Amino acid sequence: MSKKNITLMVFAAILAWASGMAGNSFLNKETTLLAAEYSNQQQTSNQSQAPGAGSTQYSLEQAMSDNAQLSTIAFSGLAFITGSSGADTFMPPGKVADFFGFQYMRDVDTAGYGHNTTFLSRVANNVLYILNDEQKAKLVALAKEQAPLYVNFAYNRFSIMNAFRRNLSGDIPTGSTGLNIQAVSTYTGGLYKTDADLSYNRAVVVGGIITSFTDEQKAYLAKMEFNNYLSWPDVAEDESIKKGLTDNEFVAVMTYASELFSWYKGNLDADVYFCPERHGTYFGGFYMKDYPAMNNPDYFISTEVTGDSGQGFLNALNTEQKALVIGIIEEQRAALTEIAQVRTTVSTELRKAISGGTIDKALVYSLIERYGELDGQMSALYASRFSAVKKTLTDAQMATLIELRNLDVVPLGAYRFSTPIAMPVISNTDFMFGVGDLPTNAGQTTAPESFGSTNMVSLTIAPTSPSTFGQTVTFTAKLNPTSATGTVVFWDSANGLNLSAAQIISGVATFTTSELSVGNHTFSATYSDNKSDAGSFSNSITYTVYALLVVSVGEDNGKGDTAGTFSYALLQSQALSSNTTISFTTKNVTFTSSLSLTIPAGVRIDGGSTCTQPPAVIINGNGANGDGLVLNGNNFLRNVWIKGFSNRQITTSTLTALWKKNTLQCVKLSR
């Protein structure tokens, strides 16, 4: 689509606005349009669309059309009314700083893989494969610089979503009748200053890399078609890039690499394009649509689910309720038209970097801030109308909408874009309702260090590792928030064992067992019985269970003339290949003859982690004729003094393989 076409479209929209289109006439027309659009469509499952299927023509005009906008808004209304605060927070990071053609490339992919979870990584891996070390270093440096900006952007979204949820539930501060659109708009304008930072600096760096392409790099990319996933070689991920990067930084590098390709191979029309769901991203629509694809690399997100569910939402409403939603289309028209103008000017400026030109930074920043204000205006309008609809829903209507949602998974915490985190503490949002002063740094608050913690379930184990076979071990899972209800499942991940499901009481679930097997374990806990819900996993704990050791010593009559027997028994056969600790209740153990034993592989004699003088455990041969301890490999001795044997104080079995090493720490030997 050319710039000329955009101008004509804008003029036509303004002309329609000026002609004074009657509200009722518009609503009737819009209902007819929406019904016609879906009259020939059949219901399909989320996974029914095969690669290559579908013939939808994507363009900015289509994305801004009344039908596309109404479908998306209705879908958002369904997600918001039937959703939760945690679901609202989910948003793909690609919806930020999106002036580089990637969304258009995704939507027009002729192979049908545009909405497959492998799409981004495949194109990014190809780009990273051909970049030289210097070019890749620039992307890494940019990621390290911008990762905190992404985090701040995600954090500042929470105030908007909190205000919208408050409005939905009727938690409106005294002195206000509802959301203040101007306050929301000013806040989102501040939020988008971060979007401007991300967009401008990305364009400068990526543009510089493109201008430095070699002929070989250009030739490689020439073979990859902009709109055909199947023309992209299946290149392995560059593991070396991950080293030294946080998860946020690595995600940023992959984003830059994928958008480098779409920007280089695309054009201005692709940059200006946005999908209908680009705006008003605070209502949980992305979660409802994308959840089935999480952790499922072969999943294809249906391009029809938004339209089908949106139509179902409208069908469930009565005439008055439906009018509240459909009326949004006309009321947002001027803002949406201005957004198209803003995106055209910003994209034109940023594209100068590809040819080595200079971007007008001040213009880009001011326009993107304005972009944020317009998004805030539309979003506040959506939130107000959704709340008005919610107030008048009957129980039967609500039941219909919940069934239409077809997703009963509720995030325990929240999301930083698409990464599960604990729900952060959110500052007072009364100002979004026109009560109190707008913060001076509205939309630009630096995220606290606590933001982004992924431990919504905190696991502890008592006693701490290690324990012995048969010992009682208690697992405790504490949930954030403490209001969570349901069950927690405890997992032995290393052994693939589902230990138990425990009921949550006052935010805590416990499980006690004395049947842990000997060996090494990795324990974790997850909220609910759905292990695929990555948003509710706890921290992992590595844990060791030793075999039980029974030591017996013959009774001493106190005169020193009674021969005693020092013996031990391992109660499980696995103990011969698992760690076992010999402990002594008396500091000095004295023998009158050789021990005449071989310490089995893996057995430990531990005098404690602090080296002392003399060592904490003293094994005294007292002149006994023979060797002292005979080690058999993989033995561990710490803070032990072995003395008094006539031959060797410590030796190894002749059967010990060379690779079976013994570990001695703070071990003292003397005759």
XYZ file of C-alpha atoms in Angstrom:
671
model
C 0.000 0.000 0.000
C 1.463 3.308 -1.021
C 1.586 6.518 0.934
C -0.885 7.981 -1.570
C -3.404 5.272 -0.697
C -3.082 6.046 2.987
C -3.842 9.698 2.321
C -6.954 8.782 0.322
C -8.110 6.423 3.055
C -7.681 9.087 5.717
C -9.624 11.595 3.653
C -12.439 9.122 3.102
C -12.659 8.385 6.820
C -12.773 12.091 7.683
C -15.443 12.640 5.034
C -17.579 9.847 6.493
C -17.143 11.311 9.975
C -18.143 14.798 8.763
C -21.235 13.493 6.974
C -22.860 12.862 10.359
C -23.540 9.151 10.037
C -26.420 8.334 12.361
C -25.612 6.097 15.301
C -28.489 3.633 14.820
C -27.874 3.465 11.087
C -24.224 2.685 11.735
C -25.024 -0.031 14.266
C -27.412 -1.740 11.880
C -24.936 -1.513 9.035
C -22.132 -2.841 11.213
C -24.189 -5.804 12.406
C -25.022 -6.647 8.795
C -21.373 -6.370 7.775
C -20.207 -8.621 10.575
C -22.907 -11.199 9.876
C -22.027 -11.245 6.176
C -18.357 -11.714 6.923
C -18.968 -14.894 8.885
C -22.011 -16.294 7.087
C -19.907 -18.685 5.013
C -17.428 -19.638 7.722
C -17.601 -22.928 9.557
C -16.583 -23.506 13.129
C -13.068 -24.943 13.383
C -10.881 -26.059 16.248
C -7.773 -24.133 17.197
C -5.563 -26.727 15.544
C -7.562 -27.358 12.403
C -5.857 -24.865 10.114
C -3.128 -26.640 8.203
C -0.036 -24.891 6.807
C -0.826 -23.159 3.578
C -4.542 -23.008 4.295
C -6.536 -19.795 4.209
C -6.577 -16.991 1.670
C -7.119 -13.874 3.778
C -5.632 -10.788 2.144
C -3.834 -8.724 4.771
C -3.440 -4.966 4.441
C -3.706 -1.864 6.565
C -7.135 -1.148 5.068
C -8.308 -4.621 6.082
C -6.878 -4.257 9.604
C -8.644 -0.892 10.029
C -11.928 -2.077 8.527
C -15.041 -1.984 10.662
C -15.362 -5.764 10.557
C -11.774 -6.484 11.594
C -11.886 -3.910 14.373
C -15.248 -5.080 15.716
C -14.161 -8.733 15.690
C -11.038 -7.933 17.673
C -12.758 -5.605 20.138
C -15.494 -8.173 20.762
C -12.860 -10.865 21.295
C -11.121 -8.606 23.831
C -14.439 -8.026 25.580
C -15.003 -11.759 25.909
C -11.475 -12.284 27.248
C -11.761 -9.410 29.730
C -15.194 -10.218 31.144
C -14.458 -13.945 31.547
C -10.754 -13.587 32.388
C -8.552 -12.568 35.289
C -5.956 -9.964 36.220
C -3.152 -12.440 35.530
C -4.442 -13.261 32.060
C -4.673 -9.535 31.218
C -0.908 -9.168 31.581
C 0.106 -11.640 28.865
C 1.362 -9.960 25.686
C 3.859 -11.078 23.022
C 6.939 -8.803 23.123
C 6.667 -8.330 19.348
C 3.753 -5.934 19.875
C 6.220 -3.322 21.159
C 8.357 -1.219 18.781
C 6.732 -2.924 15.802
C 7.804 -0.708 12.893
C 9.979 -3.297 11.129
C 7.528 -5.341 9.060
C 7.632 -8.531 11.104
C 3.895 -8.681 11.871
C 3.073 -8.275 8.178
C 5.598 -10.972 7.228
C 3.953 -13.272 9.768
C 0.431 -12.614 8.484
C 1.196 -13.051 4.764
C 3.343 -16.198 5.029
C 2.222 -18.367 2.109
C 3.384 -21.560 3.828
C 0.919 -21.016 6.663
C 3.602 -21.010 9.368
C 3.250 -17.344 10.312
C 1.428 -18.227 13.529
C 3.445 -21.310 14.349
C 5.697 -21.047 17.387
C 8.817 -21.859 15.311
C 8.347 -18.934 12.914
C 10.465 -16.337 14.701
C 13.285 -18.671 15.720
C 13.669 -20.087 12.213
C 14.201 -16.751 10.516
C 16.321 -15.411 13.397
C 18.617 -18.453 13.317
C 19.273 -17.879 9.620
C 20.189 -14.239 10.176
C 22.514 -15.055 13.075
C 24.074 -17.819 10.959
C 25.306 -15.347 8.326
C 26.269 -12.403 10.543
C 29.939 -12.006 11.381
C 31.194 -11.667 14.940
C 31.240 -7.871 14.830
C 27.656 -7.672 13.562
C 26.404 -10.163 16.144
C 28.237 -8.262 18.876
C 26.224 -5.165 17.963
C 22.962 -7.047 18.426
C 24.145 -8.443 21.759
C 25.201 -4.992 22.969
C 21.824 -3.580 21.939
C 20.045 -6.384 23.793
C 21.965 -5.703 26.988
C 21.081 -2.018 26.679
C 17.403 -2.524 25.883
C 16.461 -5.539 28.029
C 15.861 -3.277 31.077
C 13.658 -1.037 28.906
C 11.480 -3.999 28.001
C 11.177 -4.861 31.685
C 10.179 -1.274 32.540
C 7.644 -1.222 29.728
C 6.075 -4.433 31.003
C 6.039 -3.153 34.583
C 4.348 0.150 33.730
C 1.554 -1.669 31.895
C 0.340 -3.076 35.214
C -1.100 0.242 36.421
C -3.287 0.463 33.325
C -4.541 -3.086 33.705
C -5.154 -2.615 37.410
C -7.300 0.457 36.746
C -9.282 -1.341 34.048
C -9.924 -4.324 36.365
C -10.970 -1.958 39.154
C -13.430 -0.324 36.799
C -14.832 -3.737 35.786
C -15.369 -4.794 39.397
C -16.838 -1.440 40.459
C -13.863 -0.500 42.645
C -14.113 3.181 41.748
C -12.658 5.794 44.131
C -14.918 8.256 45.871
C -15.499 11.365 43.797
C -15.244 9.589 40.429
C -17.820 8.040 38.128
C -15.350 5.889 36.249
C -12.169 5.930 34.184
C -10.790 9.322 33.153
C -9.857 8.943 29.490
C -7.493 11.925 29.558
C -5.577 10.534 32.548
C -5.259 7.122 30.924
C -4.178 8.735 27.655
C -1.481 10.829 29.332
C -0.178 7.770 31.173
C 0.029 5.628 28.033
C 1.742 8.497 26.244
C 4.427 8.341 28.916
C 4.588 4.559 28.561
C 5.223 4.845 24.832
C 8.302 6.965 25.415
C 9.958 3.622 26.098
C 8.583 2.313 22.815
C 10.268 5.290 21.129
C 13.598 4.456 22.796
C 13.365 0.846 21.672
C 12.333 1.695 18.114
C 14.810 4.490 17.411
C 17.898 2.779 18.791
C 16.996 -0.531 17.180
C 16.661 1.178 13.807
C 20.059 2.826 14.187
C 21.865 -0.403 15.113
C 20.057 -2.764 12.754
C 20.242 -0.235 9.936
C 23.986 0.005 10.450
C 24.334 -3.771 10.229
C 22.320 -3.870 7.005
C 24.513 -1.212 5.398
C 27.553 -3.357 6.255
C 26.267 -6.526 4.526
C 28.793 -8.314 2.339
C 27.925 -9.661 -1.102
C 27.880 -13.178 0.359
C 25.403 -12.158 3.058
C 23.164 -10.450 0.510
C 23.255 -13.530 -1.710
C 22.237 -15.797 1.171
C 19.299 -13.583 2.126
C 18.251 -13.232 -1.518
C 17.392 -16.940 -1.535
C 15.051 -16.500 1.433
C 11.616 -15.229 0.415
C 9.959 -12.584 2.573
C 6.645 -14.419 2.708
C 7.603 -18.103 2.529
C 8.728 -19.928 5.657
C 9.590 -23.015 3.610
C 12.261 -21.085 1.703
C 14.210 -20.544 4.929
C 16.820 -23.210 5.682
C 16.389 -25.116 8.924
C 19.457 -23.747 10.719
C 20.416 -24.819 14.232
C 20.365 -22.257 17.020
C 23.697 -20.556 17.715
C 24.373 -21.784 21.241
C 27.398 -19.501 21.638
C 25.195 -16.391 21.624
C 23.287 -17.563 24.695
C 26.410 -17.617 26.819
C 26.581 -14.604 29.086
C 23.032 -13.455 28.259
C 19.992 -13.418 30.493
C 16.750 -14.863 29.139
C 15.459 -11.338 28.479
C 18.602 -10.409 26.572
C 18.538 -13.555 24.462
C 14.879 -12.997 23.560
C 15.808 -9.468 22.497
C 18.642 -10.729 20.260
C 16.292 -13.190 18.554
C 13.713 -10.418 18.083
C 16.271 -8.106 16.496
C 17.547 -10.830 14.173
C 14.056 -11.730 12.968
C 13.119 -8.084 12.419
C 16.387 -7.393 10.628
C 15.222 -9.837 7.967
C 11.646 -8.527 7.726
C 12.904 -4.941 7.534
C 15.599 -5.707 4.953
C 13.333 -7.830 2.738
C 10.148 -5.829 3.301
C 9.019 -2.309 2.451
C 7.277 0.717 3.917
C 3.824 -0.828 3.588
C 4.955 -3.797 5.706
C 6.373 -1.453 8.358
C 3.217 0.657 8.591
C 0.928 -2.386 8.772
C -0.514 -3.480 12.093
C -2.822 -6.348 12.951
C -6.195 -5.379 14.482
C -5.106 -6.608 17.932
C -2.112 -4.236 18.017
C -4.014 -1.737 20.198
C -5.880 -2.177 23.461
C -3.579 -4.959 24.642
C -4.718 -4.865 28.281
C -7.694 -7.234 28.278
C -6.335 -10.789 28.183
C -7.098 -11.547 24.546
C -3.562 -12.706 23.842
C -3.679 -15.141 26.763
C -6.999 -16.629 25.693
C -5.769 -17.007 22.131
C -2.160 -18.073 22.676
C -2.314 -20.240 25.810
C -2.812 -23.536 23.933
C 0.392 -22.825 21.994
C 2.573 -22.334 25.075
C 5.328 -24.959 25.245
C 3.902 -26.602 22.120
C 6.291 -26.049 19.173
C 4.000 -27.793 16.669
C 0.914 -25.748 17.450
C -0.694 -23.528 14.816
C -2.705 -20.636 16.255
C -5.895 -20.385 14.240
C -6.386 -17.115 12.364
C -10.149 -17.580 12.706
C -10.443 -17.879 16.487
C -10.625 -14.102 17.020
C -13.441 -13.638 14.549
C -15.387 -16.720 15.598
C -15.200 -15.961 19.320
C -15.857 -12.266 18.775
C -18.999 -13.060 16.816
C -20.061 -15.508 19.519
C -19.635 -12.787 22.138
C -21.870 -10.386 20.237
C -24.453 -13.105 19.641
C -24.716 -13.668 23.409
C -25.535 -9.993 24.094
C -28.930 -8.309 23.950
C -29.577 -5.310 21.712
C -28.558 -2.675 24.282
C -25.405 -4.528 25.309
C -24.394 -5.117 21.706
C -24.860 -1.426 20.906
C -22.328 -0.531 23.619
C -19.663 -2.619 21.877
C -20.501 -1.841 18.263
C -20.645 1.879 19.046
C -16.913 1.806 19.803
C -16.136 1.515 16.079
C -17.352 4.990 15.194
C -16.071 6.596 18.376
C -12.504 5.381 17.810
C -12.405 6.088 14.073
C -10.574 9.422 14.298
C -7.950 8.016 16.705
C -7.384 4.958 14.527
C -6.991 7.141 11.444
C -4.416 9.297 13.205
C -2.542 6.154 14.293
C -2.163 5.185 10.618
C -0.697 8.615 9.886
C 1.688 8.380 12.839
C 2.884 4.918 11.853
C 3.499 6.065 8.268
C 5.646 9.016 9.298
C 7.571 7.079 11.958
C 8.220 4.127 9.633
C 9.401 6.454 6.887
C 11.860 8.122 9.251
C 13.204 4.872 10.712
C 13.717 3.337 7.259
C 16.281 6.055 6.505
C 18.764 4.056 8.596
C 18.809 1.235 6.039
C 20.329 3.522 3.427
C 22.690 5.272 5.821
C 20.485 8.331 6.286
C 19.838 10.301 9.472
C 16.601 9.775 11.391
C 14.793 12.795 12.801
C 14.947 11.573 16.404
C 12.850 14.364 17.926
C 10.063 13.770 15.405
C 10.054 10.013 16.031
C 9.898 10.432 19.808
C 7.097 13.002 19.729
C 5.004 10.951 17.301
C 5.375 7.689 19.208
C 4.363 9.467 22.420
C 1.291 10.669 20.558
C 0.755 7.087 19.408
C 0.623 6.063 23.066
C -1.934 8.743 23.869
C -4.183 7.512 21.065
C -3.854 3.904 22.195
C -4.781 5.027 25.715
C -7.881 6.833 24.474
C -9.134 3.768 22.642
C -8.227 1.378 25.460
C -10.038 3.442 28.087
C -13.072 3.493 25.818
C -12.954 -0.309 25.502
C -12.605 -0.769 29.259
C -15.549 1.528 29.994
C -17.837 -0.234 27.507
C -16.829 -3.734 28.643
C -17.609 -2.736 32.231
C -21.006 -1.375 31.218
C -21.813 -4.657 29.463
C -20.627 -6.722 32.431
C -22.969 -4.885 34.834
C -26.058 -5.959 32.902
C -25.189 -9.573 32.074
C -27.556 -12.231 33.352
C -26.273 -15.430 34.933
C -27.287 -17.316 31.798
C -25.364 -14.906 29.580
C -22.291 -15.198 31.788
C -22.461 -18.981 31.629
C -22.630 -18.780 27.836
C -19.580 -16.510 27.694
C -17.555 -18.762 29.995
C -18.368 -21.727 27.786
C -17.395 -19.685 24.719
C -14.066 -18.794 26.336
C -13.226 -22.512 26.352
C -10.230 -22.017 28.652
C -10.461 -22.622 32.381
C -6.767 -22.181 33.175
C -6.264 -19.177 35.464
C -2.674 -17.917 35.886
C -1.587 -17.978 39.502
C 0.582 -14.911 39.053
C 1.117 -12.630 36.089
C 3.263 -12.296 32.962
C 6.161 -10.098 31.943
C 5.131 -10.178 28.300
C 4.970 -13.988 27.845
C 7.183 -14.987 30.794
C 5.326 -16.111 33.939
C 6.126 -14.065 37.047
C 4.668 -13.363 40.466
C 2.037 -10.630 40.543
C 3.842 -7.409 41.529
C 2.654 -4.884 44.090
C 0.876 -2.128 42.175
C 0.810 1.477 43.352
C -2.462 3.331 43.844
C -4.211 3.947 40.530
C -6.897 6.407 41.667
C -5.383 8.987 39.300
C -6.650 6.880 36.355
C -10.143 7.805 37.579
C -9.360 11.515 37.815
C -8.795 11.410 41.579
C -5.471 12.790 42.791
C -2.514 13.953 40.760
C -0.986 12.080 37.865
C 2.549 10.913 38.794
C 5.257 13.122 37.350
C 6.923 10.041 35.851
C 3.677 8.515 34.584
C 4.442 5.443 32.482
C 8.168 5.735 33.149
C 8.619 4.161 36.589
C 11.713 1.985 36.918
C 10.718 -1.583 37.734
C 11.781 -2.704 41.221
C 14.283 -5.543 41.517
C 11.510 -7.793 42.806
C 9.594 -7.431 39.541
C 9.989 -10.519 37.423
C 10.312 -13.110 40.179
C 9.060 -16.362 38.691
C 8.527 -18.160 41.995
C 4.784 -17.995 42.521
C 5.158 -21.306 44.337
C 8.027 -21.365 46.845
C 9.202 -24.855 47.851
C 11.123 -25.833 50.990
C 12.052 -29.289 52.297
C 12.725 -30.338 55.892
C 15.143 -31.695 56.799
C 17.365 -30.122 54.198
C 19.467 -32.393 52.012
C 20.760 -34.979 52.764
C 18.420 -37.318 54.595
C 18.617 -41.060 55.176
C 16.369 -43.783 53.857
C 13.238 -44.140 55.952
C 13.565 -40.669 57.487
C 10.425 -38.513 57.527
C 10.711 -35.655 55.005
C 8.208 -32.795 54.749
C 7.626 -30.734 51.589
C 6.082 -27.276 52.034
C 4.815 -25.091 49.170
C 3.918 -21.471 49.898
C 1.847 -19.667 47.284
C 1.849 -16.064 46.158
C -0.826 -14.798 46.461
C -1.862 -16.531 49.658
C -5.483 -16.369 48.519
C -4.828 -19.121 45.985
C -7.043 -22.178 46.313
C -6.940 -25.667 44.860
C -4.063 -28.122 44.983
C -0.298 -28.261 44.647
C 1.391 -31.252 43.044
C 4.861 -32.211 44.292
C 7.169 -33.649 41.636
C 10.330 -35.724 41.674
C 11.461 -34.419 38.286
C 14.667 -36.429 38.010
C 12.759 -39.678 38.342
C 9.537 -38.591 36.662
C 7.523 -39.355 39.783
C 4.341 -37.570 40.783
C 4.714 -37.626 44.555
C 1.368 -36.296 45.685
C -1.305 -33.631 45.283
C -1.922 -31.600 48.446
C -4.771 -29.253 49.267
C -3.911 -25.576 49.714
C -4.874 -24.181 53.114
C -4.261 -20.476 53.784
C -1.789 -20.306 50.914
C 0.258 -23.325 52.069
C 0.306 -26.966 50.939
C 2.353 -29.706 52.624
C 3.269 -33.314 51.903
C 5.101 -35.718 54.230
C 6.709 -39.042 53.328
C 9.216 -41.530 54.717
C 9.506 -43.514 51.489
C 11.975 -41.526 49.390
C 14.293 -43.832 47.485
C 18.063 -43.800 47.941
C 19.867 -41.571 45.456
C 19.746 -38.083 43.969
C 16.470 -36.258 43.336
C 15.256 -32.949 41.918
C 12.041 -31.884 43.606
C 9.600 -29.153 42.538
C 5.985 -28.194 43.041
C 3.356 -26.847 40.707
C 0.021 -25.179 41.305
C -2.942 -27.305 40.150
C -2.717 -30.694 38.472
C -1.881 -29.217 35.077
C 1.866 -29.611 34.782
C 1.908 -27.836 31.417
C 1.017 -24.542 33.097
C 4.510 -23.065 33.223
C 3.165 -20.066 35.060
C 2.807 -22.010 38.318
C 6.063 -23.907 38.792
C 8.151 -23.525 41.942
C 11.870 -23.386 42.392
C 13.684 -26.731 42.073
C 15.628 -28.353 44.923
C 18.365 -30.927 44.423
C 18.118 -33.488 47.188
C 20.093 -36.592 48.222
C 18.832 -39.583 50.181
C 21.527 -41.769 51.743
C 21.102 -45.399 52.646
C 20.609 -45.980 56.365
C 23.689 -47.128 58.241
C 23.362 -49.145 61.439
C 26.463 -49.228 63.625
C 26.783 -51.497 66.666
C 29.542 -51.716 69.262
C 29.841 -54.471 71.859
C 29.163 -53.422 75.428
C 32.189 -52.277 77.411
C 32.362 -53.241 81.099
C 34.435 -50.130 81.802
C 37.600 -52.042 82.637
C 39.013 -51.915 79.140
C 39.435 -55.703 78.998
C 36.345 -56.448 76.865
C 36.815 -56.914 73.147
C 34.157 -55.029 71.178
C 32.863 -55.459 67.675
C 32.472 -52.501 65.313
C 30.000 -53.422 62.561
C 27.652 -51.734 60.134
C 24.787 -52.817 57.919
C 23.470 -51.110 54.782
C 19.722 -51.564 54.600
C 19.361 -51.177 50.814
C 21.358 -52.714 48.031
C 21.432 -49.354 46.269
C 23.622 -48.078 49.052
C 26.653 -49.690 47.462
C 26.401 -47.137 44.660
C 24.938 -44.276 46.680
C 26.423 -41.979 49.255
C 26.375 -43.208 52.855
C 27.763 -41.370 55.858
C 29.373 -43.035 58.881
C 28.953 -40.841 61.954
C 30.288 -41.394 65.443
C 28.582 -40.319 68.641
C 31.924 -40.376 70.431
C 34.863 -38.358 69.320
C 37.505 -41.085 69.731
C 37.061 -44.546 68.256
C 39.907 -46.870 69.291
C 40.611 -50.266 67.790
C 42.817 -53.091 69.184
C 43.187 -54.887 65.857
C 42.996 -54.146 62.169
C 39.612 -53.004 60.912
C 39.854 -55.772 58.339
C 37.204 -54.135 56.150
C 36.829 -52.461 52.801
C 34.714 -49.325 52.858
C 32.111 -49.800 50.069
C 32.090 -47.385 47.164
C 30.267 -44.150 47.928
C 30.498 -44.420 51.730
C 31.339 -41.159 53.538
C 33.006 -40.555 56.895
C 32.269 -36.955 57.671
C 33.588 -35.008 60.634
C 31.850 -31.810 59.603
C 32.348 -29.004 57.114
C 34.695 -27.016 59.387
C 38.275 -28.257 59.532
C 39.438 -28.401 63.144
C 42.647 -29.189 64.975
C 42.571 -31.890 65.985
C 39.982 -33.230 63.489
C 36.507 -33.877 64.869
C 36.612 -37.640 64.300
C 39.621 -39.693 65.433
C 39.967 -43.294 64.339
C 42.748 -44.730 66.542
C 44.287 -48.097 65.696
C 46.069 -48.067 69.059
C 48.964 -50.111 67.661
C 46.716 -52.603 65.886
C 48.608 -54.873 63.526
C 47.425 -54.189 59.976
C 45.999 -51.483 57.761
C 43.475 -48.924 58.782
C 40.764 -47.889 56.308
C 40.658 -49.573 52.910
C 38.794 -47.414 50.416
C 36.953 -48.852 47.429
C 36.406 -45.760 45.248
C 34.156 -42.713 45.397
C 34.639 -42.493 49.153
C 34.566 -39.186 50.953
C 36.497 -38.454 54.159
C 36.403 -35.048 55.823
C 37.839 -33.669 59.075
C 39.052 -37.125 60.147
C 42.293 -38.197 61.912
C 43.403 -41.775 61.254
C 46.291 -42.996 63.382
C 47.859 -45.851 65.334
C 47.737 -48.705 62.796
C 51.001 -50.603 62.343
C 50.841 -50.628 58.553
C 49.122 -48.067 56.346
C 46.674 -45.771 58.003
C 44.642 -45.576 54.781
C 44.876 -47.458 51.519
C 42.770 -48.489 48.540
C 41.443 -51.824 47.413
C 43.335 -53.597 44.667
C 40.000 -53.962 42.926
C 39.455 -50.212 42.659
C 39.281 -48.959 39.077
C 41.563 -46.069 38.233
C 38.677 -43.749 37.500
C 37.025 -44.308 40.880
C 38.501 -41.397 42.744
C 38.310 -40.877 46.503
C 37.935 -37.434 48.072
C 39.802 -36.508 51.245
C 39.394 -33.132 52.916
C 41.202 -32.172 56.139
C 42.311 -35.759 56.721
C 45.252 -36.238 59.094
C 47.325 -39.432 59.120
C 49.882 -40.485 61.749
C 51.271 -43.607 63.417
